[in-house]
PDB file of C-alpha atoms in Angstrom:
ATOM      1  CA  UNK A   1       3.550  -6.364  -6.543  1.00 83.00           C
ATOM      2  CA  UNK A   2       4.333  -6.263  -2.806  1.00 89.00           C
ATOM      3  CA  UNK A   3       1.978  -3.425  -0.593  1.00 91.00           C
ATOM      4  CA  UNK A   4       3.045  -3.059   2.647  1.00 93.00           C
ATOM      5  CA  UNK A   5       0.876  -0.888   5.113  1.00 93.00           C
ATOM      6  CA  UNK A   6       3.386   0.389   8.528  1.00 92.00           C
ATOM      7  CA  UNK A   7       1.805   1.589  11.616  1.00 91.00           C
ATOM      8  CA  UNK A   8       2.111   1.776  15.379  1.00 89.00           C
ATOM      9  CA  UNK A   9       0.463  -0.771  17.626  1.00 88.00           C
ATOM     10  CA  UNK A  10      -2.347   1.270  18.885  1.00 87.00           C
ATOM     11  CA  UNK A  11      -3.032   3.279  15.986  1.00 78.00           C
ATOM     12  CA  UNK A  12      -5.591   0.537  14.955  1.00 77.00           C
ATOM     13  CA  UNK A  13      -7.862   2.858  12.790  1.00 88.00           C
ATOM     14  CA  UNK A  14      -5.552   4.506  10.685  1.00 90.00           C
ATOM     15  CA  UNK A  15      -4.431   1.290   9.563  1.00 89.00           C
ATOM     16  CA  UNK A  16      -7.368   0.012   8.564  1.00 92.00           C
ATOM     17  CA  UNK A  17      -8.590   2.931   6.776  1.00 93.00           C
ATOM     18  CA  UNK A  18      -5.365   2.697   4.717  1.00 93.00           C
ATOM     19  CA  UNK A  19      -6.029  -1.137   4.191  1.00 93.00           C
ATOM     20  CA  UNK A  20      -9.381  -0.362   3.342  1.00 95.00           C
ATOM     21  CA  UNK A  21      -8.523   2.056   0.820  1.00 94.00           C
ATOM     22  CA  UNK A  22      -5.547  -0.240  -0.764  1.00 94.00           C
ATOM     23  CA  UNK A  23      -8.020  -2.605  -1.196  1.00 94.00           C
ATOM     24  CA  UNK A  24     -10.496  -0.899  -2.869  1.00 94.00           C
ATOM     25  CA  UNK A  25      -8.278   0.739  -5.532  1.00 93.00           C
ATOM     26  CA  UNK A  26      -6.945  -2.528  -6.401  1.00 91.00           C
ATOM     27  CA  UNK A  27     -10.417  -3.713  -6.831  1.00 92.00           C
ATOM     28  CA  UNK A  28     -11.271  -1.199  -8.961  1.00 91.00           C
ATOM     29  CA  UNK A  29      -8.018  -1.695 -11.141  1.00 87.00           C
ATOM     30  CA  UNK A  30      -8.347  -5.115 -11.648  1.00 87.00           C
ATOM     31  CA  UNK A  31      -4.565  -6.046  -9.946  1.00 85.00           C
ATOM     32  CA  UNK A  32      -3.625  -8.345  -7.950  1.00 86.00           C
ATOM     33  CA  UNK A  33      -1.002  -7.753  -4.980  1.00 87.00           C
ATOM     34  CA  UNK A  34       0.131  -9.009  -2.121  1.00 90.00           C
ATOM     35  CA  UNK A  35      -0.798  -6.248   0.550  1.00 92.00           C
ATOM     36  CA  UNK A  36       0.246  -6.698   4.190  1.00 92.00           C
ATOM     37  CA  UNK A  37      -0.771  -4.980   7.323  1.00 93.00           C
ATOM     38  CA  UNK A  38       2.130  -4.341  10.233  1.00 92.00           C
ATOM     39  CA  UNK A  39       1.327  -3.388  13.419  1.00 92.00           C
ATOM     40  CA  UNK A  40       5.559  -2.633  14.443  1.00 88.00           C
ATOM     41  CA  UNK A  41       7.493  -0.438  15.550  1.00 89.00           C
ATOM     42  CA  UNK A  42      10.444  -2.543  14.320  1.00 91.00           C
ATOM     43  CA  UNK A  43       9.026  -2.926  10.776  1.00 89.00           C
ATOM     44  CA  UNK A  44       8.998   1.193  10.376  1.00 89.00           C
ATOM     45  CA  UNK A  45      12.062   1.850  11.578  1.00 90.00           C
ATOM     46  CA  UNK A  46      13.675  -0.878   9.314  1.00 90.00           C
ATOM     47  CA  UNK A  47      12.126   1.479   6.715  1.00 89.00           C
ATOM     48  CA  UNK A  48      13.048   4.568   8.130  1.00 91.00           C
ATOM     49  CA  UNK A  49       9.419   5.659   8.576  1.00 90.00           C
ATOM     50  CA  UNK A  50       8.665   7.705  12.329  1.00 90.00           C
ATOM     51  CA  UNK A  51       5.015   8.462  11.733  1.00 91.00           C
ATOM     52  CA  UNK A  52       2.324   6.288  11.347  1.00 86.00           C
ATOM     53  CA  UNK A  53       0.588   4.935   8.485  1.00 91.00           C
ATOM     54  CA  UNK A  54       3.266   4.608   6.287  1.00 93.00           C
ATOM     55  CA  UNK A  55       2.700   3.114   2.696  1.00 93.00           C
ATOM     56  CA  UNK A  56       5.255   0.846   1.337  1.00 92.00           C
ATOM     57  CA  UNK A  57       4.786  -0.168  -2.392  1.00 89.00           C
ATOM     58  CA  UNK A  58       7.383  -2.696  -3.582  1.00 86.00           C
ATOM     59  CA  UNK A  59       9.703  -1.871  -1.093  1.00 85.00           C
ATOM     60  CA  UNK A  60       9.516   1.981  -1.718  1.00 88.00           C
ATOM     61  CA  UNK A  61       8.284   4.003   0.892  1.00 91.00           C
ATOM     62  CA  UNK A  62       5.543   6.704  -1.067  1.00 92.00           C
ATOM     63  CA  UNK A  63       3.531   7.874   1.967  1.00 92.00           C
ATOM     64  CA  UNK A  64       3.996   8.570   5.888  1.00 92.00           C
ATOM     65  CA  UNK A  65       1.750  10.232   8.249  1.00 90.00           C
ATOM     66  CA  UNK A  66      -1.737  10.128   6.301  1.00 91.00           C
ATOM     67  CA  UNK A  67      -3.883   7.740   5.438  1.00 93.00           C
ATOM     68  CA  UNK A  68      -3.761   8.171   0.946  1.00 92.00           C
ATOM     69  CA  UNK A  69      -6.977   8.414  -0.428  1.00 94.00           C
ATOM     70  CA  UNK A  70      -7.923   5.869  -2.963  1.00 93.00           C
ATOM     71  CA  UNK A  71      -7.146   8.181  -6.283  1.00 93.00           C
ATOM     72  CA  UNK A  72      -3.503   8.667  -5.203  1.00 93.00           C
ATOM     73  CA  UNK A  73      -3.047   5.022  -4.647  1.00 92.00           C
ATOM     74  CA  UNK A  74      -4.456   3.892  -8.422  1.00 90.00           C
ATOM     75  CA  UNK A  75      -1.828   6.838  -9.249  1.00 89.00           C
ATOM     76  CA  UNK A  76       1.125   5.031  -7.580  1.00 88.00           C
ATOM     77  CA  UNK A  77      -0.314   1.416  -8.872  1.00 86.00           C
ATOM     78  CA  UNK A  78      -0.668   2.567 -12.325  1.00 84.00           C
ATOM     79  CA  UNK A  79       3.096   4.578 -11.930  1.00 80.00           C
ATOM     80  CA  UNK A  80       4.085   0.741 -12.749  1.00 72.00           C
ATOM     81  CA  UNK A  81       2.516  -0.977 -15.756  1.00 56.00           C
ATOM     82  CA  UNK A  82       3.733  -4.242 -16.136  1.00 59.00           C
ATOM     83  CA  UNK A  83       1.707  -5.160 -13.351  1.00 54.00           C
ATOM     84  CA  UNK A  84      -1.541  -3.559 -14.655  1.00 50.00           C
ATOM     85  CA  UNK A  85      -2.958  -6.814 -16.428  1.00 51.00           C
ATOM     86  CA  UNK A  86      -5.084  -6.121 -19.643  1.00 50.00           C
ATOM     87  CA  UNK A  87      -7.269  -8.260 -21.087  1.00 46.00           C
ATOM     88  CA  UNK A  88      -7.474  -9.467 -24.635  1.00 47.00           C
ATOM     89  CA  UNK A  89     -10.542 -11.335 -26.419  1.00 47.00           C
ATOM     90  CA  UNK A  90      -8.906 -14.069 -28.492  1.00 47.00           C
ATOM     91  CA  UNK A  91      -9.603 -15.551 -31.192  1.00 48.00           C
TER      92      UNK A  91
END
């Protein structure tokens, strides 16, 4: 799983915010990611996104303009579940 976080240069808070809450829901689920933190204008209007954060989960954009609170991201994580892993006690 690919999450990419898209924001302008000197909106410096709101992207960490949103990194900070990426991180933590994927913490608290257990799944691991690649997560990535642009700081381009370039990047976001490759994706078509005009206002900043934007939050780019494998290659879909599913928010722009707000920072998503943790709940929503678990919400978008869990949306796909072959990357939730589970874990098994075996014999």
């Amino acid at each position: 799983m690919r999450i990419d976080i898209l924001c302008k240069p000197e909106s410096e808070t709101r992207g960490e915010r949103a990194l900070h809450n990426v991180r933590k829901a994927l913490d608290e689920l257990g799944v691991k990611a690649e997560v990535h933190l642009y700081r381009d204008r370039r990047k976001m209007i490759d994706h078509r996104v005009y206002v900043a954060p934007a939050l780019v989960v494998d290659d879909v954009v599913r928010v722009a303009g707000r920072v998503p609170e943790i709940p929503e991201i678990k919400s978008f994580i869990v949306e796909r579940p072959r990357y939730v892993q589970r874990l098994r006690n075996v014999a």
